[in-house]
C-alpha atoms as an extended CHARMM CRD file, in Angstrom:
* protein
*
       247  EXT
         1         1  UNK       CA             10.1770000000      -13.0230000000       13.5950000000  PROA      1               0.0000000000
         2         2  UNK       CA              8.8630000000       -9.5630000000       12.3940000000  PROA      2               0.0000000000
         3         3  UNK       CA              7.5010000000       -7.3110000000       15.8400000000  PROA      3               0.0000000000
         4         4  UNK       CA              6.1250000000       -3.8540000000       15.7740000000  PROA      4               0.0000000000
         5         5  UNK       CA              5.1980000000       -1.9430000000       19.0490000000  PROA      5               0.0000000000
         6         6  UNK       CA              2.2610000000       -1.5180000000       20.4700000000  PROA      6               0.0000000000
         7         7  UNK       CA              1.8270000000        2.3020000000       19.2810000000  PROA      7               0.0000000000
         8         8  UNK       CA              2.3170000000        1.5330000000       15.7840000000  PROA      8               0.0000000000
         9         9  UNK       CA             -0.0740000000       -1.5140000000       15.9400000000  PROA      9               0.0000000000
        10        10  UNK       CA             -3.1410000000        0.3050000000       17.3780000000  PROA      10              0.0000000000
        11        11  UNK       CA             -2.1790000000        3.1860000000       14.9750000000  PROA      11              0.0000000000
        12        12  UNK       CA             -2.8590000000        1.1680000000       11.9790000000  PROA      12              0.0000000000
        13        13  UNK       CA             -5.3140000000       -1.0340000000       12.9750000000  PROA      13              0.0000000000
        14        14  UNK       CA             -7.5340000000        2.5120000000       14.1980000000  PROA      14              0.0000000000
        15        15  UNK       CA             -6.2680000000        3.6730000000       10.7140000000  PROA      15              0.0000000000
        16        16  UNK       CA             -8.2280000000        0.6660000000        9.2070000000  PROA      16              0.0000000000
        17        17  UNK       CA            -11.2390000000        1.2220000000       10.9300000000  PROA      17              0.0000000000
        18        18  UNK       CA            -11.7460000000        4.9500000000       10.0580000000  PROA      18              0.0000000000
        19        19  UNK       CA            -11.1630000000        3.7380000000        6.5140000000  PROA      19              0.0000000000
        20        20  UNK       CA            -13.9310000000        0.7020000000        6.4980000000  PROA      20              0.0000000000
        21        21  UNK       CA            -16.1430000000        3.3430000000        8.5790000000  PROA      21              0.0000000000
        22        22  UNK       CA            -16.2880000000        5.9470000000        5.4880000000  PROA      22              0.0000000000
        23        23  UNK       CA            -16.4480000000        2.9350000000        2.9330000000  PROA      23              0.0000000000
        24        24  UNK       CA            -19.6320000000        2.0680000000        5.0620000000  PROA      24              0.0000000000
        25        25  UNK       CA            -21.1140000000        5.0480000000        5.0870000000  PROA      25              0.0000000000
        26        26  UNK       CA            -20.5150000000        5.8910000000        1.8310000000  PROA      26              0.0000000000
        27        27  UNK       CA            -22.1330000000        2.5520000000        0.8280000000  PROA      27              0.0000000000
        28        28  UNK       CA            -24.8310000000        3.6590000000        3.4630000000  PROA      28              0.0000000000
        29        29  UNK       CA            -25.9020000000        7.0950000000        1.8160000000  PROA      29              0.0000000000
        30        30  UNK       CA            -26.1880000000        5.3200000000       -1.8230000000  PROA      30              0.0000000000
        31        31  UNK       CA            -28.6200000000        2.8040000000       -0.7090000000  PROA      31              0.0000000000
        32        32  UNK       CA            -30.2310000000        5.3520000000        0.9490000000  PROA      32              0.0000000000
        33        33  UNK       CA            -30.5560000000        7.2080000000       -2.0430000000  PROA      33              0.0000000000
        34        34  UNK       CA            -31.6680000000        4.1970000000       -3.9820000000  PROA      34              0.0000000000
        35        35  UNK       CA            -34.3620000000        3.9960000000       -1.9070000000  PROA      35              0.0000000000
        36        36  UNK       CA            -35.5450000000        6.7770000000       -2.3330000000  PROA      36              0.0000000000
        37        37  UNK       CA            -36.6810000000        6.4830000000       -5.8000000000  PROA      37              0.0000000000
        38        38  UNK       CA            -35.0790000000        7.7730000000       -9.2260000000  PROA      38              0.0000000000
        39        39  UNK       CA            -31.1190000000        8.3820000000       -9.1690000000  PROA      39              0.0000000000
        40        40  UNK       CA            -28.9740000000        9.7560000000      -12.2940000000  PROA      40              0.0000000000
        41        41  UNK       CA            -27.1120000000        7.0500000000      -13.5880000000  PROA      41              0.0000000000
        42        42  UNK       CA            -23.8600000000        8.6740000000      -14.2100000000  PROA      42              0.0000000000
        43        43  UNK       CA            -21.3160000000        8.0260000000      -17.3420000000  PROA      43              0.0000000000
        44        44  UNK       CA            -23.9150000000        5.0760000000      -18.0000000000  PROA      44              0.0000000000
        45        45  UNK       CA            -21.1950000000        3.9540000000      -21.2530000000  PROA      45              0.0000000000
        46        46  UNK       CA            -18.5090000000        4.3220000000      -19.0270000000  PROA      46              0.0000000000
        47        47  UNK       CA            -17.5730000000        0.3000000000      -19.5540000000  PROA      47              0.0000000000
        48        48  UNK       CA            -18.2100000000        1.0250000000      -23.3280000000  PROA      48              0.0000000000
        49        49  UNK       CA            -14.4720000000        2.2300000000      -23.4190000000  PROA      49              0.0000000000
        50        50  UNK       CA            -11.9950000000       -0.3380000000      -23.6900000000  PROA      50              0.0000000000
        51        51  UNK       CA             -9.3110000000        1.7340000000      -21.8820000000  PROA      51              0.0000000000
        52        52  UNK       CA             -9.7650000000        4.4980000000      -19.0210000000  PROA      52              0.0000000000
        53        53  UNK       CA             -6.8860000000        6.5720000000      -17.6260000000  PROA      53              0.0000000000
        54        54  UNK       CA             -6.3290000000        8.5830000000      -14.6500000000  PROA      54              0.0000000000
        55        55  UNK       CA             -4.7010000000        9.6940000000      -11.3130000000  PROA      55              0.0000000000
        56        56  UNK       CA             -4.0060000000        8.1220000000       -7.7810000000  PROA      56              0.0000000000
        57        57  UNK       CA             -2.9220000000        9.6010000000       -4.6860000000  PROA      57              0.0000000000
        58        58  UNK       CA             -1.8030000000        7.1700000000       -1.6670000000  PROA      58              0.0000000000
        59        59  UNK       CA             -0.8460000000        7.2580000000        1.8350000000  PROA      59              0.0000000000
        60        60  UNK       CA              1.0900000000        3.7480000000        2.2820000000  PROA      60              0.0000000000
        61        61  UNK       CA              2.0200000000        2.9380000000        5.5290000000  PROA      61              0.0000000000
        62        62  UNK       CA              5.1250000000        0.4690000000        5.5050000000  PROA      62              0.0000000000
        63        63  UNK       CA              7.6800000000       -1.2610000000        7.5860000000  PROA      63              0.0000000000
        64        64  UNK       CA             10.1080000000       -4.3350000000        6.9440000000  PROA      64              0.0000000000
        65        65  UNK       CA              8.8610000000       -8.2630000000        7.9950000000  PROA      65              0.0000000000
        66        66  UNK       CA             12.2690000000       -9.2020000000       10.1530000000  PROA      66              0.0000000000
        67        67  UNK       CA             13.5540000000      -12.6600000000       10.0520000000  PROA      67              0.0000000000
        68        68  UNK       CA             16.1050000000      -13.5700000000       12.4740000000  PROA      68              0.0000000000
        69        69  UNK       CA             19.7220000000      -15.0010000000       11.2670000000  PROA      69              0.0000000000
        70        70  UNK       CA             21.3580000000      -17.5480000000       13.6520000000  PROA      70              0.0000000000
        71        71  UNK       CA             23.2810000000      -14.8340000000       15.2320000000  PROA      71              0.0000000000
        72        72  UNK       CA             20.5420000000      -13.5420000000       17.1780000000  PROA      72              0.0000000000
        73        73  UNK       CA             20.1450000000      -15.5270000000       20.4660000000  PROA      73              0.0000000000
        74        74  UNK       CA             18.0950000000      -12.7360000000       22.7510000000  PROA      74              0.0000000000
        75        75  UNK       CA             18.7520000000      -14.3910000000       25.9510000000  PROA      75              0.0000000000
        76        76  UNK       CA             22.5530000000      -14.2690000000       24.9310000000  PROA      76              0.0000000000
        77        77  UNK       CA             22.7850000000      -10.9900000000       23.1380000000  PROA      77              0.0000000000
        78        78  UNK       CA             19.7800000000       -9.1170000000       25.0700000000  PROA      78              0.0000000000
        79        79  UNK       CA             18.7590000000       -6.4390000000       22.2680000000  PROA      79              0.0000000000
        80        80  UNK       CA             15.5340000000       -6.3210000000       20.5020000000  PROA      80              0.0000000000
        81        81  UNK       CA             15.2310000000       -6.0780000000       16.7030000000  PROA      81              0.0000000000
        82        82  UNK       CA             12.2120000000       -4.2850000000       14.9160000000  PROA      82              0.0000000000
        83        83  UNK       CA             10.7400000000       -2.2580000000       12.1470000000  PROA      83              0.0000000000
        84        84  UNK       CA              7.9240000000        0.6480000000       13.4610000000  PROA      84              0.0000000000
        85        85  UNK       CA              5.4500000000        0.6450000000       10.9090000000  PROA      85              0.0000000000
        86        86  UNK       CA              6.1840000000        4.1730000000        9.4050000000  PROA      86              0.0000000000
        87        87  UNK       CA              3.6610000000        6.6190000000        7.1190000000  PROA      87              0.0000000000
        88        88  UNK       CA              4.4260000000        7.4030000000        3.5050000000  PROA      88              0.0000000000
        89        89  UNK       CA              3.4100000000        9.4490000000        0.3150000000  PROA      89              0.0000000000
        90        90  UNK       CA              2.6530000000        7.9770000000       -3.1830000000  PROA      90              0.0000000000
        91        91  UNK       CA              1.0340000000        9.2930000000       -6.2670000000  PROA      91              0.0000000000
        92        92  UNK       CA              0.9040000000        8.0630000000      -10.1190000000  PROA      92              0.0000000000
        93        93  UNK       CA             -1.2610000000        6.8530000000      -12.8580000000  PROA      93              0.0000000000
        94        94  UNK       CA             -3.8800000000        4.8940000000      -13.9270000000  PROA      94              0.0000000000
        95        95  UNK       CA             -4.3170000000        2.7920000000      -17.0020000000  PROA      95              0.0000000000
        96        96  UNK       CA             -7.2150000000        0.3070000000      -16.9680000000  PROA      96              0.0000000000
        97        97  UNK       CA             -8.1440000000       -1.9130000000      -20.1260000000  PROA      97              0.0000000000
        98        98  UNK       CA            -11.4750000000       -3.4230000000      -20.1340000000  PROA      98              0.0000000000
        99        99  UNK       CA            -11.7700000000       -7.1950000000      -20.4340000000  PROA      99              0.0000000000
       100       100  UNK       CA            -15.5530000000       -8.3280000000      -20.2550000000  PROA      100             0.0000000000
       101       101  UNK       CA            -18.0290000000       -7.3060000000      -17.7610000000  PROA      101             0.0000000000
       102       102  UNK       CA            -16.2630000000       -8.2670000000      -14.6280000000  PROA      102             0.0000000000
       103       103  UNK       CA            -12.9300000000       -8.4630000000      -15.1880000000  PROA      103             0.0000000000
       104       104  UNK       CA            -10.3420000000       -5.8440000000      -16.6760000000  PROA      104             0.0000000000
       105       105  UNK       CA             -6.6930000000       -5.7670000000      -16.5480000000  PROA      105             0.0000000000
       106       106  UNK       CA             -4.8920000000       -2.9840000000      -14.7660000000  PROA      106             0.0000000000
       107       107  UNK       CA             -1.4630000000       -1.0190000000      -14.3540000000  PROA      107             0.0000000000
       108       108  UNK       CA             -1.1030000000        1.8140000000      -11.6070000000  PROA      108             0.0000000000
       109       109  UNK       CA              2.4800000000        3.1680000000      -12.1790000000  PROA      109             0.0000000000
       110       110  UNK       CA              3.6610000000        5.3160000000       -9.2760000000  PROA      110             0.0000000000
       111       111  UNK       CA              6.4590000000        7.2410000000       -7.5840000000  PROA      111             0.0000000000
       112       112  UNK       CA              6.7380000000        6.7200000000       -3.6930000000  PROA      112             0.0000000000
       113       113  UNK       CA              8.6390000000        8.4550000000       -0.7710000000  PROA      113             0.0000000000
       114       114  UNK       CA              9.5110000000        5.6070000000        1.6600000000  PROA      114             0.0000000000
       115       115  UNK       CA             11.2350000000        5.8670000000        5.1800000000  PROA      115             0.0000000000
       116       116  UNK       CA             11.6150000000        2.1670000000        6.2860000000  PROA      116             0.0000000000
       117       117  UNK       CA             13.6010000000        2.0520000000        9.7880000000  PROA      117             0.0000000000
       118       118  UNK       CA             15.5340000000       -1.1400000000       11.7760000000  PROA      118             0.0000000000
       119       119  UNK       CA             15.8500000000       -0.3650000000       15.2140000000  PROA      119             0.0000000000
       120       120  UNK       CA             17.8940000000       -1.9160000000       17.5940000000  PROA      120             0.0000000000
       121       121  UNK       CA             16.3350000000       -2.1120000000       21.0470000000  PROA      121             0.0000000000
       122       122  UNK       CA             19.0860000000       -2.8140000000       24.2340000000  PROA      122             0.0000000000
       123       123  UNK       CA             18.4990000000       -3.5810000000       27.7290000000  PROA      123             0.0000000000
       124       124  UNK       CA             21.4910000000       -1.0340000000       29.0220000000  PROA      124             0.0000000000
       125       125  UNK       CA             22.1140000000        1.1860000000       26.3860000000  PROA      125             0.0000000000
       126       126  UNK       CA             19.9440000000        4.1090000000       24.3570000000  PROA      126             0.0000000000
       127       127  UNK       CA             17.8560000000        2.3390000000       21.3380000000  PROA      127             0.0000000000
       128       128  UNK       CA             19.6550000000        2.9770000000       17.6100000000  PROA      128             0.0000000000
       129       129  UNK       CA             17.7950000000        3.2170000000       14.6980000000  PROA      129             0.0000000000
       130       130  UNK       CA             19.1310000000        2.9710000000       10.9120000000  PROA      130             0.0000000000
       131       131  UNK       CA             16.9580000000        4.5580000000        8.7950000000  PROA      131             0.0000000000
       132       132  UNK       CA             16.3530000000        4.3440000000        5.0880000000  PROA      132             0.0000000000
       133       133  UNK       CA             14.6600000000        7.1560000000        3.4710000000  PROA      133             0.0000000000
       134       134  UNK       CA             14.2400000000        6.8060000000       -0.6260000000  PROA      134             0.0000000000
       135       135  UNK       CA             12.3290000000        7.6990000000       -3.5000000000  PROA      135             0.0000000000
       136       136  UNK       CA             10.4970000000        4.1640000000       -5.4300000000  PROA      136             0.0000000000
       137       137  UNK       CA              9.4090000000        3.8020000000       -8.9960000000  PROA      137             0.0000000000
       138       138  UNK       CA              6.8780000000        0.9050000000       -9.0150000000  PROA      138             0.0000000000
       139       139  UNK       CA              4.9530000000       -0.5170000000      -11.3540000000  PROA      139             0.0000000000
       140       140  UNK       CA              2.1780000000       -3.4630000000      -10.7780000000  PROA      140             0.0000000000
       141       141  UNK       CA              0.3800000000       -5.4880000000      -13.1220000000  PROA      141             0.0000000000
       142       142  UNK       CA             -3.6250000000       -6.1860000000      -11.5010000000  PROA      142             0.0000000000
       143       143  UNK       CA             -6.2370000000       -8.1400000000      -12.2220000000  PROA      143             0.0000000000
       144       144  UNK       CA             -9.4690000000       -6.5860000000      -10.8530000000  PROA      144             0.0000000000
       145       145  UNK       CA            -12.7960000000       -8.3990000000      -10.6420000000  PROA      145             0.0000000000
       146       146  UNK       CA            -16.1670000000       -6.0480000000      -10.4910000000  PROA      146             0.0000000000
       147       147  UNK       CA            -19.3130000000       -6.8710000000       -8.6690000000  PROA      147             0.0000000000
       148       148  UNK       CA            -22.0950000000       -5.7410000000      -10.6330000000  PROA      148             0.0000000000
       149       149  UNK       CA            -23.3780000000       -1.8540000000      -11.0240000000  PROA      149             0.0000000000
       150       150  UNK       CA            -25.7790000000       -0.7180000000       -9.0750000000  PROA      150             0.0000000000
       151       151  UNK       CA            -26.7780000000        2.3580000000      -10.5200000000  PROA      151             0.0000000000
       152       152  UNK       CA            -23.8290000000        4.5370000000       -9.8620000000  PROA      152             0.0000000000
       153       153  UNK       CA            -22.1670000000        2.2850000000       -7.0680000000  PROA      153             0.0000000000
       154       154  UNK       CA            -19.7830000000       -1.2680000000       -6.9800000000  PROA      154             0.0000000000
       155       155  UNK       CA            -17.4010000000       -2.8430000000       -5.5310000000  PROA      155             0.0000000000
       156       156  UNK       CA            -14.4710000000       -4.5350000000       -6.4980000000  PROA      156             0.0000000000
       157       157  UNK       CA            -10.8780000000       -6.6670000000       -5.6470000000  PROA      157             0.0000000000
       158       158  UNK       CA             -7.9010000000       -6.8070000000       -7.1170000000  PROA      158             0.0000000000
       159       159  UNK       CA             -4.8130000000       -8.7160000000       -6.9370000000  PROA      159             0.0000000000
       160       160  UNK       CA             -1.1180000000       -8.7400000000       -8.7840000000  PROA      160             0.0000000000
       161       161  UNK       CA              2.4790000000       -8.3120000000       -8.3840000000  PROA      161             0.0000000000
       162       162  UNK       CA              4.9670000000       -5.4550000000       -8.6040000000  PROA      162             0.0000000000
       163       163  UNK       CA              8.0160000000       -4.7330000000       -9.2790000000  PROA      163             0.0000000000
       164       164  UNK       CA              9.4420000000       -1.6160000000       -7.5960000000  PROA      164             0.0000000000
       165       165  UNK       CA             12.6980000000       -0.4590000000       -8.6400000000  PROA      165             0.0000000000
       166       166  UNK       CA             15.0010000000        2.7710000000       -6.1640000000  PROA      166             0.0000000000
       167       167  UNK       CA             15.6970000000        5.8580000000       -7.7860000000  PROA      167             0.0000000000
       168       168  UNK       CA             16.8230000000        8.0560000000       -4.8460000000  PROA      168             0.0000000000
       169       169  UNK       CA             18.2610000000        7.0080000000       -1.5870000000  PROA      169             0.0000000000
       170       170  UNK       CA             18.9780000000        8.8760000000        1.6810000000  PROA      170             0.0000000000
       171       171  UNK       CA             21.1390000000        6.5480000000        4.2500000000  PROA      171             0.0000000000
       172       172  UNK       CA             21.6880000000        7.4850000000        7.1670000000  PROA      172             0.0000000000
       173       173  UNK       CA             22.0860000000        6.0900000000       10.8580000000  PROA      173             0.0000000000
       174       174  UNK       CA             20.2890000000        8.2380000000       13.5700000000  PROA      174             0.0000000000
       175       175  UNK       CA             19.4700000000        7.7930000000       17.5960000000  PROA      175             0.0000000000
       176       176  UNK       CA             20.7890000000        8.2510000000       21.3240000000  PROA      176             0.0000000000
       177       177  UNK       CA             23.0140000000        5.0250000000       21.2580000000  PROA      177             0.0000000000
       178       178  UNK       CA             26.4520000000        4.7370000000       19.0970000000  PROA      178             0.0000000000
       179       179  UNK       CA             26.2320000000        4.9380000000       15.7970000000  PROA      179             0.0000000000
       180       180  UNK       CA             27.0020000000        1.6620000000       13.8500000000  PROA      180             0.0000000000
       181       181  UNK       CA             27.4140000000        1.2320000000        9.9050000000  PROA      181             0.0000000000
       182       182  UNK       CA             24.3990000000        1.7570000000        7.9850000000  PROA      182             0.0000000000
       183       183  UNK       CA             21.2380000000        0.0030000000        6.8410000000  PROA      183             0.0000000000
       184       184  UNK       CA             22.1750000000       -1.4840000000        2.9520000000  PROA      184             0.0000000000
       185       185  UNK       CA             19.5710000000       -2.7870000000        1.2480000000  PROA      185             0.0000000000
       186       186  UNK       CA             19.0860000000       -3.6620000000       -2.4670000000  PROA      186             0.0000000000
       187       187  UNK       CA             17.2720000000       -1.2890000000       -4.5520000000  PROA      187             0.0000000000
       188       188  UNK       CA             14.6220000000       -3.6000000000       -6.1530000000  PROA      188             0.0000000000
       189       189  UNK       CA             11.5960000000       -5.3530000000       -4.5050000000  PROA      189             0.0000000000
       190       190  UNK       CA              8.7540000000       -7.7290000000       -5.9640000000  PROA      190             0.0000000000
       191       191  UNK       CA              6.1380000000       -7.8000000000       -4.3620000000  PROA      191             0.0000000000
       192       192  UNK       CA              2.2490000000       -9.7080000000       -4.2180000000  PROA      192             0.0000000000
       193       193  UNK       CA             -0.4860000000       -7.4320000000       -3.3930000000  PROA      193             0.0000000000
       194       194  UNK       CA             -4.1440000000       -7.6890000000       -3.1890000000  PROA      194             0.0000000000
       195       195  UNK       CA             -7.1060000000       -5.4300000000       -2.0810000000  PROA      195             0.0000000000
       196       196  UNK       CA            -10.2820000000       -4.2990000000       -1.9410000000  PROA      196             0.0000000000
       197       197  UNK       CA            -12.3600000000       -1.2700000000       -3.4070000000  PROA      197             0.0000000000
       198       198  UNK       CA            -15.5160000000        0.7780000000       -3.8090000000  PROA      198             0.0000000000
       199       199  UNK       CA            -16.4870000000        2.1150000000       -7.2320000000  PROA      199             0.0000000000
       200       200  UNK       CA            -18.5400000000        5.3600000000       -7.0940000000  PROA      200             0.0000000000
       201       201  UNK       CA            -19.5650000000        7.4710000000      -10.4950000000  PROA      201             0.0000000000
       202       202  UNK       CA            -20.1090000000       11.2870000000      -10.3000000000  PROA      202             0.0000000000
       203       203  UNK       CA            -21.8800000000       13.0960000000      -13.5260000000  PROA      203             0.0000000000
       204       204  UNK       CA            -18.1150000000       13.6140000000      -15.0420000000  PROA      204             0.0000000000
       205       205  UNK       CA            -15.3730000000       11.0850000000      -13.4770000000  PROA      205             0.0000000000
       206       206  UNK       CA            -15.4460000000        8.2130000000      -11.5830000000  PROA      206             0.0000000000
       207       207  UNK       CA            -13.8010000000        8.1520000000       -7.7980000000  PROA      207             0.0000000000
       208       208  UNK       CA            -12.8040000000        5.3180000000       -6.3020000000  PROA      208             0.0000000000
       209       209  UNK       CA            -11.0350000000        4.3070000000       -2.7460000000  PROA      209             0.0000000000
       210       210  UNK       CA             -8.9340000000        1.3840000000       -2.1990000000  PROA      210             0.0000000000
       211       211  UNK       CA             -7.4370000000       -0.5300000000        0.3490000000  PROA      211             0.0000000000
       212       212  UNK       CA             -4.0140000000       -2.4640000000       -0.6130000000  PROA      212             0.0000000000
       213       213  UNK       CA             -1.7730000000       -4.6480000000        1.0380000000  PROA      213             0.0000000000
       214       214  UNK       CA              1.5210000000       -5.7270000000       -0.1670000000  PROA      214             0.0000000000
       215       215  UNK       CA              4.0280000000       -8.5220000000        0.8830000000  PROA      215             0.0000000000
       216       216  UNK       CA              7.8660000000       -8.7340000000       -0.5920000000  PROA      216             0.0000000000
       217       217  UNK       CA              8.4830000000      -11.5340000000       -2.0990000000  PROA      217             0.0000000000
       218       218  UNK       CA             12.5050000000      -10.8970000000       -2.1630000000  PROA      218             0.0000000000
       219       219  UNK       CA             14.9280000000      -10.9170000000        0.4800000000  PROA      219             0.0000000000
       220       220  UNK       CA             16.0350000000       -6.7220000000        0.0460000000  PROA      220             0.0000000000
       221       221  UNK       CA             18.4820000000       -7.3810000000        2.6580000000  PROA      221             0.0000000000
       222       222  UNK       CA             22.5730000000       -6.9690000000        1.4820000000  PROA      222             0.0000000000
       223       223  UNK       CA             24.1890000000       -8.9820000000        4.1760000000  PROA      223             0.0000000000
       224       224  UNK       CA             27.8470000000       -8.7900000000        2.7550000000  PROA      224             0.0000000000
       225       225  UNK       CA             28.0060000000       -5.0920000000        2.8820000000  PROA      225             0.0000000000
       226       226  UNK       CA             26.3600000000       -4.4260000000        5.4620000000  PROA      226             0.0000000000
       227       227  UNK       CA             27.8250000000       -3.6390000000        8.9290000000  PROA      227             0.0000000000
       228       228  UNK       CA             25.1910000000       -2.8080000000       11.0330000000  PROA      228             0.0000000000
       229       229  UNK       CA             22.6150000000       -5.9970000000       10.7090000000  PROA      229             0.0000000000
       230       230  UNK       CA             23.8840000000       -7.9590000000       12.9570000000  PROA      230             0.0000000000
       231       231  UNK       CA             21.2260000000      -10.6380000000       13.8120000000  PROA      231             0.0000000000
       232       232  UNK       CA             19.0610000000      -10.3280000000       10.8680000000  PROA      232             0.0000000000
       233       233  UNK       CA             19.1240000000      -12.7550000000        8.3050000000  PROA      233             0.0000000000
       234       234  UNK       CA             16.1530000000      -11.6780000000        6.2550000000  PROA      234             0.0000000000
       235       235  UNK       CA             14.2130000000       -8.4700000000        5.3780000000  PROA      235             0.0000000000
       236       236  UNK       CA             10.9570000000       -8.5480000000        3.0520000000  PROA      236             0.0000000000
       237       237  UNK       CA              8.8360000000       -5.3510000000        2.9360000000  PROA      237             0.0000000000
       238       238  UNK       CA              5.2610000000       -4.9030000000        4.2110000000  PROA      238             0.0000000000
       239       239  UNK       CA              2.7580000000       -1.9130000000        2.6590000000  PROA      239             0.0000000000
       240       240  UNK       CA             -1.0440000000       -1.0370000000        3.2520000000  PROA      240             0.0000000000
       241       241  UNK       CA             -1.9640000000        1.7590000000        1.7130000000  PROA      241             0.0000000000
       242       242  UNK       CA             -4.5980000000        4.0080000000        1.1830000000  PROA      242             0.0000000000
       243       243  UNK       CA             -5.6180000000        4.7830000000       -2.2330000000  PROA      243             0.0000000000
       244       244  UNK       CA             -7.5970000000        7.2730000000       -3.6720000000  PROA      244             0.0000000000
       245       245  UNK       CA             -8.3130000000        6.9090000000       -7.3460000000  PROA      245             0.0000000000
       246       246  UNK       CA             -9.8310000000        9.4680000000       -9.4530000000  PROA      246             0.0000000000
       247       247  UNK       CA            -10.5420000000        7.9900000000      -13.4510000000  PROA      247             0.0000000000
């Protein structure tokens, strides 16, 4: 059973609605414009290319899905076990190959900065938290599906897997309580993501913002060398993120 406090929930569900509230008005203003008579039509061969390249930037904001192993009975051990949803940094590449008028086949390789916490919440004692702070190669294979263009505006989804692989780990155990062994996990992750996106052309690029959620598919958890994880039997990780796309 995966919990996250009540802080960290309102934070990213008000982070969700600032982001659907500029989507909105963004898709406001256009149809706006489009009302009022002739607009440019921007890079109007743009889908004439079979392959466009470019740049992301992201802000994912992440925490671990918790399940419970058989030696976590709260009413007999009285702690609390959870994973704040935490804010991180991500930029990378784009490489987008053109299929047929709404489909085309995509590939947004990226380095992240990830701090993913467990902490350990007790009814008599100061809260511990082991933290994980590392540095992620990943690299997801999408397929995204277009609306049509309307003049310089569309929408789109897409949907895929990853595969992230760790370059860089920091471990380290910090809070008021005793410190216990630290947080092991294994330094792969697949994961199935899906999202939504709004398509806007300027005179000389195209910018596009996307919203992204991703669910692990793989246990990350290394339960034989790891000392502190008592009661957990099972950690998958959990991303939205933010991006901005610039092709």
């Amino acid at each position: 059973m995966h919990t996250i406090n009540l802080r960290d929930l309102l934070h990213l569900y008000r982070t969700k609605i600032i982001i659907s509230f500029a989507i909105l008005c963004v898709v406001s203003q256009e149809v706006k414009a489009q009302g009022q008579g002739y607009v440019r039509r921007h890079l109007e061969y743009y889908d004439d290319k079979p392959i466009h390249y470019g740049i992301l930037f992201a802000m994912p904001f992440t925490s671990y899905n918790i399940r419970h192993s058989d030696a976590f009975v709260p009413g007999d051990s009285a702690y609390l076990i959870q994973s704040p949803m935490k804010t991180a940094f991500r930029m990378g590449f784009i490489i987008n190959a053109y299929l047929n008028e709404r489909f085309d086949i995509r590939t947004t390789p990226s380095v992240s900065l990830y701090e993913r916490q467990i902490k350990y919440s007790y009814p008599n004692s100061p809260d511990k938290i082991d933290k994980r702070e590392s540095t992620w190669l990943e690299i997801p294979l999408l397929v995204k599906y277009k609306s049509k263009r309307r003049v310089n505006t569309r929408m789109y989804m897409i949907a895929g897997v990853t595969l992230g692989l760790e370059t860089n780990v920091k471990k380290s155990t910090a809070g008021t309580g005793s410190s216990g062994g630290r947080l092991d996990t294994q330094t792969s992750d697949f994961t199935l993501d899906y999202g939504v996106g709004y398509e806007r052309f300027f005179e000389f690029f195209k910018f596009a913002p996307e919203l992204r959620f991703s669910t692990g598919l793989k246990n990350v958890l290394n339960p034989s060398k790891n000392s502190s994880a008592v009661g957990i039997g099972k950690l998958t990780t959990h991303t939205v993120t933010l991006y901005l796309n610039f092709e």
